[in-house]
XYZ file of C-alpha atoms in Angstrom:
435
model
C -25.724 22.489 -51.546
C -26.321 18.763 -51.301
C -22.714 18.158 -52.444
C -21.396 20.468 -49.689
C -23.513 18.661 -47.125
C -22.177 15.264 -48.229
C -18.604 16.612 -48.189
C -19.057 17.988 -44.664
C -20.522 14.703 -43.474
C -17.578 12.791 -44.981
C -15.074 15.082 -43.283
C -16.822 14.650 -39.928
C -16.768 10.864 -40.276
C -13.095 10.920 -41.222
C -12.313 13.237 -38.310
C -14.202 10.990 -35.918
C -12.344 7.953 -37.245
C -8.958 9.641 -36.861
C -9.859 10.830 -33.353
C -10.967 7.332 -32.366
C -7.799 5.801 -33.811
C -5.607 8.360 -32.020
C -7.406 7.753 -28.726
C -7.019 3.986 -29.071
C -3.317 4.376 -29.937
C -2.753 6.617 -26.908
C -4.585 4.233 -24.577
C -2.513 1.340 -25.907
C 0.731 3.273 -25.336
C -0.356 4.122 -21.814
C -1.077 0.479 -21.032
C 2.257 -0.601 -22.516
C 4.088 1.823 -20.266
C 1.988 0.882 -17.236
C 2.739 -2.843 -17.444
C 6.403 -2.223 -18.231
C 6.768 0.095 -15.234
C 4.758 -2.083 -12.836
C 7.851 -3.406 -11.081
C 10.377 -0.561 -11.014
C 11.161 2.738 -12.718
C 14.556 3.359 -11.148
C 15.697 6.881 -10.323
C 12.688 8.326 -12.146
C 10.757 7.631 -8.920
C 12.844 10.125 -6.938
C 11.014 13.330 -5.959
C 13.897 15.483 -7.221
C 13.807 13.732 -10.596
C 10.088 13.462 -11.359
C 9.525 17.186 -11.859
C 12.968 18.357 -12.933
C 14.468 15.845 -15.335
C 13.553 16.089 -18.987
C 11.701 13.017 -20.097
C 11.320 11.645 -16.576
C 7.710 12.650 -16.341
C 5.040 12.789 -18.968
C 1.949 14.836 -18.368
C -1.051 14.905 -20.648
C -2.825 18.246 -20.830
C -6.542 18.272 -21.391
C -7.975 21.644 -22.362
C -11.605 22.116 -21.415
C -13.008 24.985 -23.443
C -16.166 25.254 -21.405
C -14.262 25.618 -18.128
C -11.025 27.126 -19.492
C -8.973 24.823 -17.256
C -5.833 22.832 -17.867
C -5.981 19.370 -16.327
C -2.726 17.515 -15.768
C -2.683 13.730 -15.613
C 0.556 12.267 -14.278
C 1.307 8.681 -15.239
C 4.170 8.109 -12.835
C 2.134 9.355 -9.867
C -0.236 6.470 -10.579
C 2.693 4.056 -10.651
C 4.136 5.325 -7.371
C 0.734 5.466 -5.661
C -1.356 2.762 -7.328
C -3.954 2.730 -4.565
C -4.434 6.467 -4.355
C -7.558 7.933 -5.891
C -6.641 10.816 -8.190
C -9.096 13.440 -9.258
C -9.074 13.808 -13.016
C -10.567 17.266 -12.769
C -8.038 18.727 -10.371
C -6.308 21.901 -11.540
C -2.594 21.781 -10.792
C -1.046 25.039 -9.682
C 2.539 25.410 -10.899
C 3.478 27.386 -7.801
C 2.269 24.528 -5.583
C 4.383 22.073 -7.580
C 7.458 24.257 -7.250
C 6.849 24.657 -3.522
C 6.502 20.896 -3.065
C 9.682 20.315 -5.062
C 11.652 22.756 -2.914
C 10.656 20.903 0.230
C 12.647 17.842 -0.796
C 16.374 17.268 -0.805
C 18.587 18.635 -3.585
C 19.029 16.190 -6.430
C 22.528 15.045 -5.412
C 21.519 14.396 -1.798
C 18.309 12.760 -2.973
C 20.343 10.285 -5.036
C 22.816 9.714 -2.195
C 20.069 9.072 0.339
C 18.299 6.614 -1.931
C 21.524 4.747 -2.720
C 22.316 4.409 0.982
C 18.812 3.032 1.591
C 19.235 0.597 -1.297
C 22.626 -0.607 -0.038
C 21.415 -1.356 3.489
C 18.286 -3.167 2.345
C 20.277 -4.959 -0.365
C 22.617 -6.441 2.249
C 19.616 -7.520 4.314
C 18.219 -9.197 1.198
C 21.473 -11.120 0.661
C 21.494 -12.316 4.277
C 17.841 -13.391 4.086
C 18.445 -15.297 0.860
C 21.383 -17.124 2.444
C 19.323 -18.056 5.524
C 16.476 -19.361 3.364
C 18.925 -21.469 1.362
C 20.177 -23.052 4.555
C 16.696 -23.470 6.037
C 15.153 -25.239 3.034
C 18.371 -26.799 1.715
C 19.917 -30.239 2.251
C 21.319 -29.358 5.680
C 17.998 -28.663 7.437
C 14.710 -28.903 5.550
C 15.858 -31.105 2.667
C 13.277 -29.447 0.415
C 15.609 -27.895 -2.170
C 18.774 -29.198 -3.764
C 21.288 -28.517 -6.527
C 20.364 -31.831 -8.130
C 16.606 -31.402 -8.542
C 14.264 -28.946 -10.239
C 13.535 -27.466 -6.785
C 16.671 -25.318 -6.852
C 18.153 -23.675 -3.740
C 16.855 -20.160 -4.460
C 13.268 -21.252 -5.130
C 12.002 -20.433 -1.586
C 13.625 -16.985 -1.768
C 12.047 -16.270 -5.146
C 8.621 -17.410 -3.957
C 8.715 -15.484 -0.676
C 10.132 -12.389 -2.394
C 7.376 -12.478 -5.029
C 4.742 -12.966 -2.332
C 6.045 -9.955 -0.409
C 6.205 -7.979 -3.661
C 2.434 -8.388 -3.878
C 2.179 -6.826 -0.445
C 4.756 -4.056 -0.389
C 5.402 -3.545 -4.096
C 1.814 -3.428 -5.329
C -0.948 -3.195 -2.721
C 0.795 -1.182 0.021
C 3.434 0.585 -2.077
C 1.385 3.765 -2.245
C 0.973 3.811 1.530
C 4.708 3.325 2.074
C 5.473 6.041 -0.497
C 3.213 8.414 1.426
C 5.583 7.990 4.366
C 8.863 7.932 2.419
C 9.633 7.479 -1.266
C 13.107 6.227 -0.381
C 11.701 3.595 1.958
C 9.353 2.300 -0.754
C 12.247 2.050 -3.209
C 14.492 0.423 -0.602
C 11.952 -2.273 0.261
C 10.957 -3.184 -3.301
C 14.137 -2.579 -5.305
C 16.635 -3.030 -2.471
C 15.356 -5.785 -0.210
C 12.932 -7.787 -2.369
C 15.054 -7.371 -5.499
C 18.091 -8.746 -3.626
C 16.129 -11.442 -1.816
C 15.167 -12.894 -5.199
C 17.607 -13.775 -7.965
C 17.109 -14.734 -11.584
C 20.776 -15.378 -12.349
C 21.003 -18.003 -9.597
C 17.886 -19.706 -10.957
C 19.284 -19.741 -14.497
C 22.695 -21.015 -13.356
C 21.213 -23.956 -11.450
C 19.298 -24.994 -14.567
C 22.538 -24.775 -16.567
C 24.290 -27.002 -14.060
C 21.495 -29.563 -14.400
C 21.828 -29.397 -18.178
C 25.590 -29.813 -18.203
C 25.202 -33.016 -16.179
C 22.639 -34.366 -18.654
C 19.429 -33.648 -16.726
C 17.717 -31.707 -19.516
C 14.202 -32.637 -18.400
C 14.847 -31.379 -14.883
C 16.220 -28.170 -16.372
C 13.143 -27.584 -18.531
C 10.742 -28.435 -15.703
C 12.759 -26.214 -13.379
C 11.924 -23.177 -15.502
C 8.264 -24.152 -15.986
C 7.594 -25.052 -12.358
C 9.645 -22.111 -11.127
C 7.705 -19.647 -13.259
C 4.367 -21.104 -12.166
C 5.265 -20.972 -8.453
C 6.584 -17.407 -8.701
C 3.495 -16.242 -10.634
C 1.196 -17.875 -8.093
C 3.181 -16.411 -5.189
C 2.678 -12.811 -6.297
C -1.029 -13.433 -6.983
C -1.401 -14.958 -3.513
C 0.480 -11.989 -2.056
C -1.792 -9.462 -3.780
C -4.980 -11.237 -2.706
C -3.926 -11.637 0.928
C -2.714 -8.019 1.058
C -6.062 -6.804 -0.271
C -7.809 -8.858 2.402
C -5.583 -7.369 5.084
C -6.240 -3.864 3.742
C -9.986 -4.511 3.936
C -9.579 -5.676 7.541
C -7.577 -2.561 8.398
C -10.238 -0.321 6.843
C -12.926 -1.990 8.948
C -10.855 -1.607 12.114
C -10.016 2.021 11.343
C -13.681 2.809 10.736
C -14.680 1.321 14.080
C -11.824 3.043 15.915
C -12.394 6.323 14.086
C -16.007 6.409 15.198
C -14.856 6.341 18.809
C -11.938 8.808 18.875
C -12.557 10.936 15.792
C -9.397 9.785 13.965
C -5.770 10.858 14.222
C -3.866 13.726 12.607
C -0.324 12.473 13.269
C 2.027 13.367 10.403
C 4.243 10.368 9.600
C 5.495 11.545 6.204
C 9.209 12.186 5.842
C 8.643 15.414 3.934
C 11.153 17.888 5.354
C 14.856 18.327 4.723
C 15.731 17.825 8.366
C 13.856 14.532 8.611
C 15.305 13.226 5.360
C 18.862 14.208 6.317
C 18.486 12.592 9.737
C 17.272 9.324 8.258
C 19.970 9.414 5.561
C 22.694 9.826 8.201
C 21.178 7.019 10.257
C 21.212 4.634 7.298
C 24.725 5.783 6.348
C 25.973 4.848 9.821
C 24.227 1.458 9.554
C 25.802 0.876 6.119
C 29.296 1.750 7.359
C 28.857 -0.592 10.312
C 27.610 -3.430 8.076
C 30.478 -2.981 5.624
C 32.963 -2.752 8.489
C 31.744 -5.964 10.129
C 31.655 -7.770 6.778
C 35.187 -6.576 5.972
C 36.550 -7.841 9.265
C 34.828 -11.206 8.857
C 36.030 -11.571 5.245
C 39.594 -10.888 6.344
C 39.306 -13.482 9.109
C 37.667 -16.174 6.969
C 39.258 -15.557 3.556
C 42.292 -17.760 4.095
C 40.059 -20.657 5.110
C 37.504 -20.168 2.329
C 34.105 -21.797 2.638
C 30.545 -20.509 2.889
C 31.247 -17.944 5.616
C 33.888 -16.080 3.608
C 31.706 -16.190 0.496
C 28.698 -14.797 2.393
C 30.545 -11.829 3.918
C 32.214 -11.037 0.603
C 28.762 -11.202 -1.039
C 27.400 -8.703 1.479
C 30.210 -6.287 0.621
C 29.668 -6.358 -3.151
C 25.877 -6.870 -3.141
C 24.988 -3.151 -3.039
C 26.852 -2.611 -6.318
C 24.431 -4.973 -8.045
C 21.444 -3.209 -6.479
C 22.647 0.190 -7.679
C 23.244 -1.022 -11.238
C 19.782 -2.630 -11.403
C 18.179 0.517 -9.990
C 19.783 2.719 -12.651
C 18.856 0.251 -15.413
C 15.223 0.275 -14.247
C 14.818 3.805 -15.621
C 14.683 2.165 -19.077
C 11.419 0.393 -18.213
C 8.515 1.812 -20.189
C 10.753 3.810 -22.539
C 10.815 1.456 -25.505
C 13.419 1.388 -28.275
C 14.611 4.479 -30.108
C 12.909 7.824 -30.396
C 9.693 6.172 -31.531
C 9.529 4.160 -28.309
C 8.981 0.777 -29.947
C 7.991 -2.189 -27.756
C 7.195 -0.044 -24.740
C 5.547 -3.006 -23.068
C 8.938 -4.726 -22.668
C 10.717 -3.727 -19.410
C 14.126 -3.394 -21.025
C 15.789 -2.293 -17.780
C 14.798 -5.464 -15.942
C 15.493 -7.582 -19.024
C 19.026 -6.206 -19.405
C 19.728 -6.643 -15.682
C 18.592 -10.275 -15.635
C 20.241 -11.331 -18.897
C 23.554 -9.592 -18.168
C 23.684 -11.044 -14.634
C 22.967 -14.530 -15.997
C 25.721 -14.105 -18.621
C 28.362 -12.925 -16.137
C 27.404 -15.616 -13.634
C 27.832 -18.328 -16.275
C 31.198 -16.862 -17.306
C 32.404 -16.779 -13.696
C 31.230 -20.377 -13.210
C 33.458 -21.356 -16.138
C 36.393 -19.452 -14.625
C 35.777 -21.123 -11.275
C 35.940 -24.579 -12.845
C 39.098 -23.709 -14.789
C 41.080 -22.070 -11.975
C 39.709 -23.871 -8.933
C 41.730 -22.334 -6.115
C 40.479 -21.412 -2.665
C 40.878 -17.675 -3.203
C 39.269 -17.813 -6.649
C 36.369 -19.879 -5.360
C 35.706 -17.400 -2.541
C 35.810 -14.312 -4.771
C 33.817 -15.876 -7.618
C 31.156 -17.456 -5.399
C 30.827 -14.259 -3.352
C 30.465 -12.177 -6.510
C 27.895 -14.594 -7.913
C 25.835 -14.708 -4.743
C 26.174 -11.017 -3.885
C 26.710 -8.708 -6.845
C 25.050 -10.834 -9.527
C 22.337 -12.126 -7.214
C 21.403 -8.516 -6.442
C 21.788 -7.354 -10.046
C 19.160 -9.840 -11.204
C 15.684 -10.043 -9.716
C 12.613 -12.243 -9.759
C 10.295 -10.089 -7.628
C 10.309 -7.209 -10.126
C 10.058 -9.707 -12.986
C 7.023 -11.286 -11.273
C 5.319 -7.895 -10.826
C 5.801 -7.098 -14.501
C 4.653 -10.579 -15.544
C 1.510 -10.260 -13.421
C 0.706 -6.786 -14.787
C 1.024 -8.028 -18.361
C -1.078 -11.091 -17.615
C -3.895 -8.904 -16.273
C -3.709 -6.423 -19.166
C -5.651 -6.466 -22.435
C -2.780 -8.446 -23.990
C -2.024 -11.336 -21.600
C 0.152 -13.061 -24.207
C 2.794 -10.425 -23.584
C 3.452 -11.878 -20.118
C 4.419 -15.256 -21.532
C 6.355 -13.679 -24.399
C 8.334 -11.587 -21.901
C 9.056 -14.630 -19.709
C 10.069 -16.684 -22.745
C 12.382 -13.944 -24.039
C 14.099 -13.543 -20.664
C 14.524 -17.267 -20.015
C 15.536 -18.278 -23.551
C 18.128 -15.529 -24.053
C 19.690 -16.146 -20.635
C 19.707 -19.923 -21.021
C 21.125 -19.933 -24.555
C 23.896 -17.517 -23.573
C 24.604 -19.681 -20.534
C 24.893 -22.793 -22.682
C 27.421 -21.075 -24.959
C 29.450 -19.573 -22.116
C 29.268 -22.366 -19.528
C 28.032 -25.677 -20.941
C 29.975 -25.714 -24.211
C 33.421 -25.186 -22.563
C 32.625 -27.889 -20.007
C 31.558 -30.346 -22.695
C 34.366 -29.637 -25.167
C 37.365 -28.951 -22.960
C 36.326 -30.713 -19.784
C 36.744 -27.506 -17.782
């Protein structure tokens, strides 16, 4: 009897240990996915995809024997609405989910609408980045330069990261409550195109090829510090503004009893109307850019490069958006290294590689037409393919997690891989062949 009692006690201890280990492993996986998906999750954020695509949503079911209820906890709902308070004891009715899914656009139209949103906001991001270059560059502000560690795209990266704290973290849930497509367009489309990692990496390569290795190293260190501080400052100021809004709404609500105006774009008619509106805007933007490129192409220069960049920029946004679905997935079936945002990493490294290769081609060919096409592709397509705002959001999430070292490891991996590839593709040909 005593032996049976000891055996039972041993089994209970072993079961408790296994349960504790499993719980810790699950919590760690959840945190890895959360930090990796902090910036962007691509088309997995679409309403038509979250509940229909296999593997695009992961729900954990908690059976409560005493209440005989099934509780569903949705990870991606927390990502899309980080400021919303979710009830962990809410029972999800499958019929309600199906009804909510039917209210949205069909999957094909959902994709088309989102891509149109992304294209329009991507072009706006390119134009804003160009204006900031001119404002802070040698022509006006004389703050940034191609010859110092304060590279031309530094103001864009700082402002984009600051705004990411506002609209990509603190207020993203509120924007998503109005329109999921608008939230994606602002964060992935506008802020992702306003900031550029490939341009940052290329300017450091150009400093290196001219022998300014110290400036190049400090450019990465100072750039990373300023971007990291910008998103922190954005988050803190946005939280302060949210607190102010809550105080104002409480005082106003006491007087008029609140408002019941529905601002959510939750019907097919509203979504189709907005999609057509943005489609018209996109066609007009592309048309104007096409006319201006045709008029300026023979003369070359910054104007032709800018309008060509606006035409090809949306392609980079779309590619980055599709790659972002890899964030939080890890490697292989086992999902190794889930904390690494492989979608963002691939986008930034590939854009840096292609930009360095095109810079080599530009030096070798050096004709007016080649310069216009290459510079426009670098500034537009590759500038939009790479991003610093999403990178900053992921870096900040890792830094605030239980494993802050991952933030610096992720930054080091991204910078080192891109810079080493750039040296091989751009610097070595210039040094050896005098390209």
